[in-house]
Amino acid sequence: MCSSSLKKREMESFWISTAIHAIKALSYVYDLLTFPVYLILQRPWEKRKASRRIKARPISKSENSITYRSVDSPGPMHIRLEREKVQTLEAVLLWVSKIHGDKKCLGTRQILAEEDEVQPNGRIFKKYKMGDYKWKSYVDVERLAASFSRGLVESGLNVRKNIVIFAETRAEWMIAAHACFKQNLTVVTIYTTLGDEAIAHGINETEVDTVITSHELLPKFKRLLQMVPEVKNIIYMEDQLKPTDTKGYKEGVRLIPFSDIIKVGNTSKVVSVSPKAEDTAIIMYTSGSTGVPKGVLLSHRNIMATLKAFCDMVEIRSDDVFLGFLPLAHVFELLAESVCLLTGVPIGYSSPLTMIDSSSKIQRGSKGDASVLHPTCLTAVPLILDRISKGINEKVKKSGPFKQAIFNFAYHYKLKWTKRGYSTPLFDKYIFGAARQILGGQVRVILSGGAPLSPDTHTQVKLCLCVIVIQGYGLTETCSCATVMDTYDRSTGRVGAPTTVCDIRLENWEEAGYRVTNLPNPRGEIVIGGENVSSGYYKLPEKTKEDFFQEDGRQWFRTGDIGEVHPDGSIEIIDRKKDLVKLQIGEYVSLGKVEAELKTCPVVENICVYGDPSKSYTVALIVPNHHTLEEIAANLGITGKTFEELCNDPKVEKAVLQELVEQAKKCQLQKFEIPGAVKLCPEQWSPDMGLVTAAFKLKRKAVQERYQHEINRMYAS
């Protein structure tokens, strides 16, 4: 029986090999015949030249620092905004409502009903029956924002300067924010995924008496109101299906529907109080990856600088459609959507629960938001792109040996020709077409930010989804703006050159040996200066003094990130001061760098590497990929165990460590960088648990505290 099975496998392998050789031969003939045509039509030398062009040059240099500036000139939108003196977000909405008028602006998918769906295992899940997108035009959005702003004043809700928006990403979020700008009120943004204490900290520190929230999040305030004594008014955005229960809340607190504020404002004659460019538009609370969230002061001038820079760097087309789903309380998403408002790109709102056909709230056989909206551009954080990449790998693995061999051949074929500057239209249509359909089939640009994106993920998403992946780098403190990859840059692992509104300086960090005199490229701590840089932290004068400084009339911010500048002016993030640990053997280990490399290992869903300075090696806490872990267990002959039991099995743990070691060697990590022990964590690290931020960046200290016992056990063993 074994002999027969072996023979069958050998025959299968032989026929697959023969078929692949035949396809390779055909592709070789095809290349010979079509090469002259593609050469003339695609002009690959121009793409290679555009990718290599100098993007920034040094403007000053010393032994301790070097400063770079973009070589690019301001683009048409940048010039237009300056010429027409559009200096605030209030002015932006008034301006674009005149230009774009009845064009689609903000879209919300209609939820028609919530119905029970029986699963194959007999369980019943609640699923949405969904309709089309319902759109508000630019004129509608301006009118609604104006009514809401007047309603705030008529209802006496503008007494305090600050108003908190604590809600999921949706059209009402943007309308409420622009309403506040019309009365020169400051919007305080707080992540919906923070814990109660962090939420209360932001509300109490900014001394607000009015919070704008949603139907889904309102019940949180049954607990929170005891922690935020100043809050007297809560405006809630209504649900499409269910009425909102307003019983059981603290006495003396007004609960007002969002639509009621608009109704009050519809008949009001209250005039706007226009902000000035230097006024604070937003107090944006950071995700608190290294402690209590800090409120970053962002002025209208800061935000307008970033909008100008992004319009200069990203090609925007007249038929673009944007899919909005990342938190609007995150500076990256807010600025990306603000660019869409400014440039007339419709924004269709979504959520991870309804985004794709297989999302958890979409009925079987129904379409997810992306399939209905057909977006052309969207923002993503690296963790989401890592999951897309691993999802592609899993699907290919399950498709059988023949399809897997075809895919691998097509992937490497496309990679080879893409590197030479060619596109592969036939492969894009017939091999990678199905992968493109996941996000609606029309996506051409994915903007990645929030953390460095691994080169492997960048390449795979770019090739398999047939899209341009543009990495950017920025912080809340720099209003999301510092560097953006050039559209024609075909490299990976870099975050682009300085934008047109800021300079980037590298300063020596002697302790770790990062110097601007390093060869072949200068390296050092990244310091950002320009109009996009915040004036500082809210009510934290000492921390502001530590991280910000003025020089030559410019505001500068010390990022704590370590960069390396390539000859074309593009920057690679190579380290972070807070991620560096010196081991007992005297070697520095960049925990973030090791995590980024090991995240590409198929079994790793998420990872936190920890280094004890008194030890000679690091250890790793791993959230394993469910499917891959079961495969590893099956190969060890372990079956019939739950996921949690597999995570606690020493044999499985040892096998995962071996996988990690192999991956580390492939990534050319040093011996001392490779974890010496692992602990498998069965629970997914989510923002709700407080172990990752809303942008899915690790909260290293929180992870360490939660798993301190396991860390001690790993070192003891």
XYZ file of C-alpha atoms in Angstrom:
717
model
C 0.000 0.000 0.000
C 2.843 2.389 0.950
C 4.720 1.474 -2.238
C 1.589 2.182 -4.357
C 1.041 5.554 -2.606
C 4.699 6.483 -3.112
C 4.511 5.585 -6.816
C 1.367 7.711 -7.185
C 3.087 10.688 -5.583
C 6.145 10.214 -7.785
C 3.956 10.085 -10.924
C 2.082 13.201 -9.788
C 5.367 14.998 -9.164
C 6.654 13.884 -12.590
C 3.587 15.214 -14.450
C 3.644 18.502 -12.517
C 7.340 18.903 -13.305
C 6.705 18.094 -16.984
C 3.805 20.571 -17.162
C 5.871 23.345 -15.539
C 8.764 22.708 -17.935
C 6.303 22.909 -20.837
C 4.879 26.197 -19.485
C 8.406 27.569 -19.039
C 9.217 26.633 -22.639
C 6.019 28.318 -23.860
C 6.751 31.416 -21.802
C 10.272 31.528 -23.257
C 8.848 31.470 -26.813
C 6.207 34.035 -25.790
C 8.951 36.296 -24.354
C 10.972 36.064 -27.582
C 7.948 36.966 -29.730
C 6.520 39.739 -27.550
C 9.731 41.282 -26.162
C 10.128 43.901 -28.942
C 6.444 44.920 -28.599
C 6.634 45.234 -24.800
C 9.951 47.089 -25.085
C 8.413 49.740 -27.350
C 5.045 50.010 -25.543
C 6.216 49.820 -21.928
C 9.540 51.731 -22.202
C 11.055 50.010 -19.127
C 14.210 52.145 -19.149
C 12.057 55.160 -18.248
C 10.571 53.308 -15.216
C 14.046 52.281 -14.029
C 15.332 55.838 -14.445
C 12.301 57.274 -12.592
C 12.848 54.799 -9.740
C 16.534 55.741 -9.405
C 16.097 59.520 -9.558
C 17.468 61.708 -6.760
C 14.584 62.617 -4.454
C 16.326 64.661 -1.733
C 19.741 66.248 -1.184
C 21.730 67.356 1.894
C 21.407 71.081 2.622
C 23.765 71.112 5.631
C 26.283 68.709 7.132
C 28.570 68.455 10.173
C 30.308 65.674 12.108
C 27.208 65.303 14.291
C 24.303 65.818 11.891
C 23.155 65.976 8.276
C 19.940 67.635 7.019
C 18.047 66.615 3.856
C 15.473 68.502 1.784
C 13.203 67.343 -1.054
C 14.281 68.325 -4.581
C 10.633 68.394 -5.729
C 8.687 71.604 -6.314
C 5.174 72.154 -4.913
C 2.456 70.563 -7.078
C -0.644 72.237 -8.628
C -2.931 71.697 -5.581
C -0.219 72.952 -3.188
C 0.208 76.131 -5.261
C -3.555 76.614 -5.607
C -4.151 76.378 -1.847
C -1.467 78.983 -1.191
C -2.630 81.286 -3.997
C -6.264 81.182 -2.817
C -5.203 81.454 0.855
C -7.050 78.306 1.998
C -5.432 78.091 5.447
C -7.877 76.194 7.693
C -10.025 73.069 7.559
C -13.144 75.227 7.760
C -12.001 77.041 4.602
C -11.244 73.686 2.916
C -14.848 72.427 3.244
C -16.353 75.724 2.050
C -13.934 75.779 -0.902
C -14.459 72.163 -2.043
C -18.260 72.360 -1.676
C -18.195 75.167 -4.272
C -15.803 73.287 -6.582
C -17.286 69.774 -6.362
C -20.916 70.665 -5.555
C -23.149 67.640 -6.143
C -20.283 65.159 -6.634
C -20.325 62.130 -4.271
C -18.463 62.894 -1.042
C -19.218 60.536 1.885
C -20.882 57.145 1.397
C -22.481 54.792 3.937
C -23.534 51.212 3.128
C -27.180 50.616 3.950
C -27.936 47.831 6.461
C -31.393 46.520 5.571
C -31.761 43.892 8.306
C -29.903 41.648 10.750
C -30.793 37.995 10.228
C -29.871 34.632 11.771
C -27.647 32.427 9.610
C -27.186 28.737 10.473
C -23.569 27.578 10.132
C -22.519 24.094 8.861
C -21.805 23.110 12.504
C -25.349 24.097 13.549
C -24.382 27.327 15.339
C -26.350 30.481 14.577
C -24.606 33.778 13.781
C -26.155 37.212 13.291
C -25.442 38.486 9.761
C -26.313 41.714 7.963
C -28.542 41.894 4.914
C -26.997 44.854 3.131
C -27.970 47.235 0.346
C -26.016 49.747 -1.735
C -24.005 52.762 -0.682
C -26.022 55.872 0.057
C -24.087 59.057 -0.754
C -23.935 62.577 0.612
C -22.648 65.169 -1.877
C -20.080 67.878 -1.034
C -22.933 70.376 -0.744
C -24.799 67.974 1.622
C -21.726 67.507 3.840
C -21.094 71.266 4.064
C -24.785 71.910 4.867
C -24.907 69.151 7.533
C -21.653 70.362 9.143
C -22.991 73.937 9.199
C -26.309 72.808 10.761
C -24.526 70.633 13.344
C -22.216 73.536 14.245
C -25.180 75.891 14.767
C -26.992 73.153 16.708
C -24.023 72.886 19.086
C -24.238 76.611 19.820
C -28.061 76.688 20.137
C -27.920 73.741 22.559
C -25.244 75.473 24.656
C -22.642 72.825 23.867
C -19.866 75.209 22.795
C -19.125 76.727 26.204
C -15.921 74.754 26.615
C -13.272 75.072 23.908
C -12.693 71.299 23.566
C -15.146 68.604 22.398
C -14.327 64.872 22.377
C -15.186 62.658 19.390
C -15.177 59.049 20.551
C -16.674 57.044 17.685
C -15.919 54.517 14.960
C -14.909 55.602 11.462
C -18.065 56.790 9.674
C -19.499 59.768 7.765
C -20.906 61.400 10.946
C -17.381 61.499 12.430
C -16.169 63.775 9.615
C -19.341 65.891 9.679
C -19.038 66.408 13.465
C -15.334 67.332 13.211
C -15.943 69.918 10.477
C -18.890 71.306 12.469
C -16.517 71.931 15.392
C -14.003 73.666 13.103
C -16.796 76.056 11.992
C -17.081 77.342 15.590
C -13.308 77.278 16.218
C -13.801 74.441 18.696
C -10.975 71.957 19.217
C -11.716 68.320 18.433
C -10.233 65.871 20.930
C -9.784 62.427 19.347
C -9.547 59.293 21.465
C -9.155 55.733 20.174
C -12.279 53.626 20.677
C -10.086 50.632 21.541
C -8.381 52.178 24.584
C -9.140 50.939 28.087
C -11.464 52.861 30.402
C -8.621 54.537 32.304
C -6.925 55.842 29.148
C -10.280 57.125 27.771
C -11.081 58.833 31.080
C -7.565 60.336 31.159
C -8.099 62.029 27.764
C -11.577 63.307 28.661
C -10.543 64.616 32.093
C -7.251 66.170 30.956
C -8.991 68.196 28.211
C -11.762 69.236 30.641
C -14.587 68.591 28.169
C -18.246 68.667 29.129
C -19.522 67.320 25.761
C -18.677 63.993 24.133
C -19.787 62.903 20.646
C -20.061 59.107 20.463
C -22.042 56.375 18.684
C -24.923 53.982 19.397
C -22.415 51.091 19.689
C -20.088 52.860 22.130
C -22.669 54.704 24.235
C -23.103 51.800 26.748
C -19.425 52.257 27.762
C -20.464 55.507 29.398
C -22.584 53.674 31.993
C -19.179 52.910 33.572
C -17.162 55.853 32.245
C -19.442 58.622 33.539
C -18.405 57.763 37.104
C -14.774 58.475 36.069
C -15.439 61.706 34.088
C -17.369 64.065 36.399
C -17.129 67.084 34.034
C -19.125 65.404 31.227
C -22.694 66.734 31.145
C -23.698 66.116 27.502
C -23.381 63.078 25.250
C -24.371 63.311 21.570
C -24.786 59.855 20.038
C -24.809 58.847 16.361
C -27.850 56.631 15.775
C -27.819 53.039 14.526
C -29.365 52.206 11.129
C -31.603 49.455 12.570
C -31.999 49.626 16.336
C -33.301 52.441 18.553
C -30.778 53.576 21.171
C -31.523 52.690 24.797
C -30.788 55.807 26.889
C -31.885 54.398 30.260
C -29.552 53.670 33.165
C -27.095 56.557 32.702
C -25.813 58.921 35.363
C -28.415 61.453 36.451
C -27.886 65.010 35.215
C -26.220 63.960 31.938
C -28.064 64.907 28.726
C -28.154 62.213 26.006
C -28.947 63.799 22.632
C -29.348 62.082 19.231
C -26.962 63.332 16.500
C -29.921 64.081 14.189
C -31.556 66.301 16.851
C -28.530 68.629 16.910
C -28.793 68.959 13.106
C -32.551 69.681 13.335
C -31.916 72.448 15.887
C -29.206 73.915 13.630
C -31.352 73.796 10.480
C -33.459 76.758 11.595
C -30.755 78.621 13.539
C -29.216 81.954 12.478
C -26.036 81.514 14.557
C -22.937 82.684 12.669
C -19.673 80.761 12.348
C -16.582 81.644 14.381
C -13.847 81.049 11.813
C -10.526 79.701 13.120
C -7.109 81.148 12.278
C -4.276 79.025 10.858
C -2.438 78.985 14.212
C -5.513 77.857 16.213
C -5.561 74.284 17.535
C -7.808 72.145 15.326
C -7.245 68.811 17.058
C -5.834 67.449 20.296
C -5.015 63.966 19.088
C -4.243 61.403 21.755
C -1.446 59.021 20.804
C -2.083 55.301 21.055
C 0.054 55.122 24.187
C 2.429 52.397 22.990
C 4.958 53.408 25.671
C 2.671 54.539 28.501
C -0.256 56.914 29.149
C -1.555 58.451 25.886
C -0.285 61.994 25.268
C -2.434 64.719 23.682
C -0.655 66.159 20.625
C -1.620 69.721 19.650
C -2.305 69.940 15.901
C -3.073 73.377 14.464
C -4.907 74.107 11.227
C -1.497 75.158 9.834
C 0.025 71.768 10.726
C -2.809 69.888 9.003
C -2.794 72.113 5.899
C 0.976 71.572 5.533
C 0.462 67.797 5.490
C -2.418 68.073 3.000
C -0.182 70.066 0.641
C 2.645 67.535 1.025
C 0.403 64.496 0.404
C -1.128 66.141 -2.700
C 2.423 66.700 -3.996
C 3.491 63.098 -3.388
C 0.500 60.910 -4.328
C -1.008 60.803 -7.815
C -4.770 61.413 -7.537
C -7.091 60.629 -10.451
C -10.523 62.044 -11.254
C -12.177 58.596 -11.044
C -10.584 57.522 -7.727
C -12.732 56.079 -4.913
C -11.393 55.677 -1.351
C -12.308 52.893 1.095
C -12.279 54.285 4.653
C -12.006 51.800 7.508
C -8.964 52.576 9.719
C -9.709 54.622 12.889
C -10.257 58.327 12.148
C -8.746 58.939 15.597
C -5.448 57.821 13.972
C -3.642 60.741 12.331
C -2.775 58.711 9.195
C -6.403 57.868 8.311
C -7.686 61.349 9.184
C -5.145 63.043 6.911
C -5.651 60.522 4.084
C -9.420 61.129 4.160
C -8.856 64.884 4.363
C -6.806 64.660 1.138
C -9.796 62.870 -0.436
C -12.150 65.678 0.692
C -9.761 68.267 -0.699
C -9.297 66.571 -4.084
C -12.858 65.422 -4.778
C -12.309 61.696 -4.144
C -15.480 59.976 -2.803
C -14.991 58.157 0.534
C -17.020 54.977 1.067
C -17.009 53.871 4.715
C -16.494 50.275 5.810
C -15.391 48.174 8.773
C -13.466 44.911 9.204
C -16.845 43.227 9.950
C -18.238 43.981 6.474
C -15.272 44.844 4.245
C -14.840 41.717 2.107
C -17.206 38.930 0.989
C -15.890 36.610 3.728
C -16.129 39.187 6.572
C -17.850 37.981 9.729
C -21.070 40.064 9.367
C -21.661 39.415 5.626
C -24.329 36.829 4.742
C -23.267 33.816 2.694
C -23.519 34.654 -0.990
C -23.663 38.420 -0.309
C -21.066 41.000 -1.263
C -18.755 42.800 1.132
C -18.272 46.575 1.016
C -15.224 46.431 -1.284
C -17.108 44.333 -3.870
C -19.933 46.907 -3.932
C -17.805 50.078 -3.737
C -14.949 49.007 -6.086
C -12.397 51.334 -4.421
C -9.223 52.402 -6.230
C -7.243 53.407 -3.149
C -7.130 52.698 0.577
C -4.871 53.002 3.599
C -3.560 50.019 5.562
C -1.226 49.278 8.449
C 1.489 46.605 8.030
C -0.330 44.038 10.202
C -3.313 44.053 7.804
C -1.001 43.663 4.788
C 0.883 40.853 6.594
C -2.459 39.059 7.063
C -3.363 39.528 3.388
C 0.038 38.115 2.419
C -0.332 35.073 4.693
C -3.918 34.575 3.469
C -2.638 34.386 -0.116
C 0.015 31.845 0.923
C -2.548 29.675 2.740
C -4.935 29.730 -0.210
C -2.160 28.727 -2.615
C -1.053 25.936 -0.282
C -4.597 24.518 -0.142
C -5.075 24.696 -3.928
C -3.126 21.485 -4.598
C 0.411 20.803 -5.888
C -0.287 21.617 -9.559
C -1.954 24.998 -8.945
C 0.717 25.775 -6.357
C 3.472 25.074 -8.895
C 1.705 27.263 -11.497
C 1.317 30.101 -8.988
C 4.959 29.916 -7.874
C 6.137 29.959 -11.499
C 3.870 32.948 -12.294
C 4.974 34.791 -9.146
C 8.694 34.451 -9.913
C 8.102 35.207 -13.598
C 6.300 38.455 -12.711
C 8.922 39.339 -10.081
C 11.732 38.928 -12.646
C 10.069 41.136 -15.287
C 8.808 43.718 -12.764
C 12.377 44.229 -11.528
C 13.360 44.968 -15.130
C 10.625 47.591 -15.425
C 7.962 45.621 -17.309
C 4.321 44.851 -16.480
C 2.770 41.428 -17.163
C -0.843 42.055 -18.310
C -1.689 38.420 -19.195
C -0.484 37.058 -15.833
C -2.248 39.912 -14.007
C -5.542 38.988 -15.668
C -5.477 35.173 -15.654
C -3.272 34.227 -12.660
C -3.604 37.119 -10.196
C -7.081 38.318 -11.235
C -8.861 36.337 -8.495
C -6.676 37.874 -5.752
C -7.479 41.369 -7.086
C -11.218 40.703 -6.716
C -10.898 40.374 -2.903
C -10.779 44.186 -2.636
C -13.249 44.834 -5.451
C -10.960 44.428 -8.470
C -10.162 48.129 -9.019
C -7.586 48.956 -6.307
C -4.501 50.600 -7.819
C -2.848 52.184 -4.751
C -2.472 51.014 -1.148
C -0.932 53.559 1.231
C 0.875 51.867 4.126
C 1.799 53.659 7.338
C 1.895 53.345 11.109
C 4.947 51.040 11.191
C 7.648 49.753 8.804
C 6.387 47.231 6.221
C 8.520 44.124 5.644
C 10.033 43.892 2.117
C 8.548 40.383 1.611
C 4.996 41.530 2.385
C 5.446 44.685 0.299
C 6.570 42.621 -2.715
C 3.877 39.956 -2.398
C 0.968 42.382 -1.981
C 2.271 44.485 -4.879
C 2.616 41.475 -7.209
C -0.450 39.423 -6.229
C -2.952 42.291 -5.929
C -1.403 44.109 -8.933
C -1.239 47.407 -7.018
C 1.229 50.155 -6.193
C 2.137 49.957 -2.494
C 3.349 53.327 -1.199
C 4.995 53.421 2.212
C 5.074 56.595 4.223
C 6.574 57.606 7.552
C 5.222 60.132 9.999
C 4.083 60.491 13.584
C 1.153 62.094 15.365
C 3.644 64.774 16.462
C 4.452 65.562 12.796
C 0.791 65.391 11.691
C 1.376 62.060 9.898
C 3.909 63.692 7.566
C 7.668 63.188 7.187
C 8.443 60.980 4.173
C 6.429 59.370 1.365
C 7.673 56.907 -1.240
C 7.793 58.213 -4.775
C 5.070 56.631 -6.975
C 7.770 55.371 -9.368
C 10.084 53.998 -6.657
C 10.215 50.217 -7.175
C 12.276 49.456 -4.051
C 11.027 47.879 -0.815
C 12.073 48.296 2.822
C 12.254 52.101 2.543
C 9.784 54.828 3.507
C 10.643 57.407 0.858
C 12.265 60.838 0.875
C 11.348 64.004 2.829
C 8.116 65.630 1.644
C 7.958 69.152 0.227
C 6.962 70.765 3.556
C 9.628 69.479 5.942
C 13.347 68.812 6.329
C 14.752 65.639 7.854
C 17.908 65.598 9.893
C 19.949 62.654 11.132
C 21.808 63.179 14.430
C 24.506 60.918 15.856
C 23.464 58.427 18.526
C 26.885 57.561 19.875
C 25.721 54.985 22.413
C 24.633 52.525 19.717
C 27.208 53.561 17.117
C 24.802 55.266 14.715
C 26.647 58.193 13.113
C 26.243 60.401 10.076
C 29.818 59.425 9.151
C 28.882 55.705 8.913
C 29.631 54.003 5.583
C 28.204 53.359 3.065
C 25.281 55.604 4.202
C 24.768 58.142 6.996
C 22.754 56.853 9.956
C 21.333 58.471 13.076
C 18.256 59.581 15.002
C 15.600 61.138 12.767
C 14.679 64.736 13.632
C 11.874 66.398 11.627
C 11.434 70.127 11.105
C 8.719 72.069 9.289
C 5.202 73.547 9.318
C 3.731 70.066 9.872
C 5.409 69.717 13.304
C 3.132 70.123 16.340
C 3.753 72.864 18.903
C 3.928 70.170 21.591
C 1.963 68.043 24.040
C -1.182 69.211 25.834
C -0.417 70.156 29.462
C 3.006 68.430 29.356
C 5.550 71.299 29.262
C 8.531 69.173 30.385
C 7.900 66.409 27.830
C 7.353 69.079 25.144
C 10.692 70.677 26.046
C 12.401 67.275 25.867
C 11.063 66.253 22.416
C 10.498 69.563 20.572
C 12.747 72.558 19.865
C 12.855 75.708 17.710
C 15.672 76.433 15.278
C 15.897 79.010 12.457
C 12.208 79.846 12.923
C 11.165 76.197 12.477
C 9.646 73.725 14.905
C 11.584 70.428 15.173
C 10.714 67.064 16.730
C 13.070 64.301 17.932
C 11.430 61.033 16.847
C 13.509 58.395 18.671
C 13.613 56.443 15.382
C 16.930 55.579 13.760
C 17.182 56.108 10.011
C 19.645 55.456 7.215
C 19.595 57.719 4.158
C 20.300 56.093 0.783
C 22.141 57.934 -2.029
C 18.855 58.918 -3.735
C 17.629 60.654 -0.542
C 15.202 57.885 0.502
C 15.128 56.820 4.128
C 15.111 53.360 5.672
C 13.970 52.995 9.299
C 16.545 50.667 10.819
C 15.944 50.935 14.547
C 14.202 52.661 17.431
C 15.873 53.926 20.577
C 13.211 52.404 22.857
C 13.463 49.025 21.071
C 17.185 48.622 21.691
C 18.450 46.330 24.458
C 22.067 45.582 25.377
C 22.565 41.923 26.255
C 24.995 40.537 28.822
C 27.497 39.743 26.025
C 27.685 43.471 25.176
C 25.765 43.224 21.886
C 22.831 45.500 21.084
C 19.643 43.838 19.798
C 16.967 45.839 17.992
C 13.794 44.112 19.185
C 11.642 45.826 16.543
C 13.954 44.753 13.721
C 13.984 41.115 14.896
C 10.168 41.134 15.200
C 9.760 42.577 11.691
C 11.912 39.798 10.215
C 10.317 36.946 12.198
C 6.762 38.149 11.423
C 7.287 36.795 7.899
C 7.479 33.239 9.324
C 4.180 31.462 8.372
C 3.470 30.279 11.922
C 3.727 33.810 13.383
C 0.522 35.842 13.580
C 2.066 38.323 16.028
C 5.302 38.399 18.017
C 6.960 40.279 20.869
C 10.685 39.725 21.422
C 12.032 40.452 24.898
C 15.631 40.884 25.966
C 16.858 40.799 29.565
C 20.107 42.848 29.848
C 21.418 40.325 32.404
C 21.053 37.424 29.921
C 22.949 36.508 26.756
C 19.924 35.820 24.515
C 16.390 37.029 23.763
C 13.059 35.176 24.140
C 9.840 35.503 22.133
C 6.130 35.572 22.895
C 4.222 34.382 19.815
C 0.576 34.454 18.812
C 0.611 31.529 16.348
C -1.328 31.176 13.121
C -4.119 28.671 13.853
C -3.882 26.717 10.588
C -0.065 26.552 10.458
C 0.186 25.466 14.106
C -2.220 22.573 13.457
C -0.081 21.535 10.454
C 3.076 21.551 12.607
C 1.292 19.473 15.254
C 0.031 16.975 12.622
C 3.599 16.536 11.332
C 4.585 15.634 14.900
C 1.717 13.118 15.057
C -0.272 15.277 17.490
C -4.006 15.363 16.673
C -7.320 15.904 18.470
C -6.034 18.704 20.710
C -7.572 22.165 21.083
C -5.659 25.249 19.930
C -4.913 26.143 23.566
C -3.600 22.633 24.270
C -1.334 22.826 21.219
C 0.049 26.178 22.439
C 0.939 24.572 25.782
C 2.486 21.411 24.284
C 6.312 21.440 24.789
C 6.884 19.430 21.563
C 4.890 21.940 19.498
C 6.705 24.797 21.255
C 10.056 23.254 20.335
C 8.989 22.761 16.694
C 7.857 26.406 16.455
C 11.195 27.543 17.884
C 12.944 25.511 15.167
C 10.752 27.193 12.490
C 11.723 30.553 13.966
C 15.438 29.695 13.916
C 15.202 28.637 10.239
C 13.414 31.883 9.351
C 15.984 33.927 11.301
C 18.801 32.293 9.314
C 17.001 33.053 6.023
C 16.719 36.686 7.131
C 20.431 36.663 8.061
C 19.883 37.591 11.697
C 22.930 37.369 13.958
C 23.153 34.414 16.343
C 22.604 36.613 19.412
C 19.457 38.114 17.801
C 17.714 34.737 17.435
C 15.336 33.961 20.343
C 16.523 31.122 22.546
C 13.033 30.175 23.780
C 9.411 30.810 22.829
C 6.029 30.906 24.543
C 2.920 30.362 22.410
C 0.005 32.623 23.379
C -3.432 31.255 22.380
C -5.272 34.602 22.646
C -5.166 37.125 19.780
C -3.578 40.408 20.867
C -6.193 43.049 20.172
C -6.471 46.755 21.023
C -9.297 45.795 23.437
C -6.807 43.774 25.489
C -4.494 46.786 25.682
C -1.565 44.836 24.201
C -1.492 46.574 20.805
C -2.476 50.076 19.697
C -5.353 50.892 17.331
C -2.749 50.772 14.522
C -1.730 47.307 15.836
C 1.696 48.442 17.047
C 2.964 46.497 20.061
C 2.561 47.979 23.501
C 5.800 46.369 24.592
C 5.568 47.222 28.283
C 1.952 45.991 28.546
C 2.840 42.679 26.829
C 5.838 42.237 29.125
C 3.771 42.882 32.264
C 1.018 40.480 31.193
C 3.439 37.655 30.389
C 6.158 38.340 32.997
C 5.669 34.893 34.552
C 6.135 33.172 31.152
C 9.206 35.336 30.409
C 10.741 34.283 33.749
C 9.949 30.632 32.941
C 11.600 30.854 29.499
C 14.795 32.283 30.978
C 14.739 29.749 33.817
C 14.514 26.868 31.322
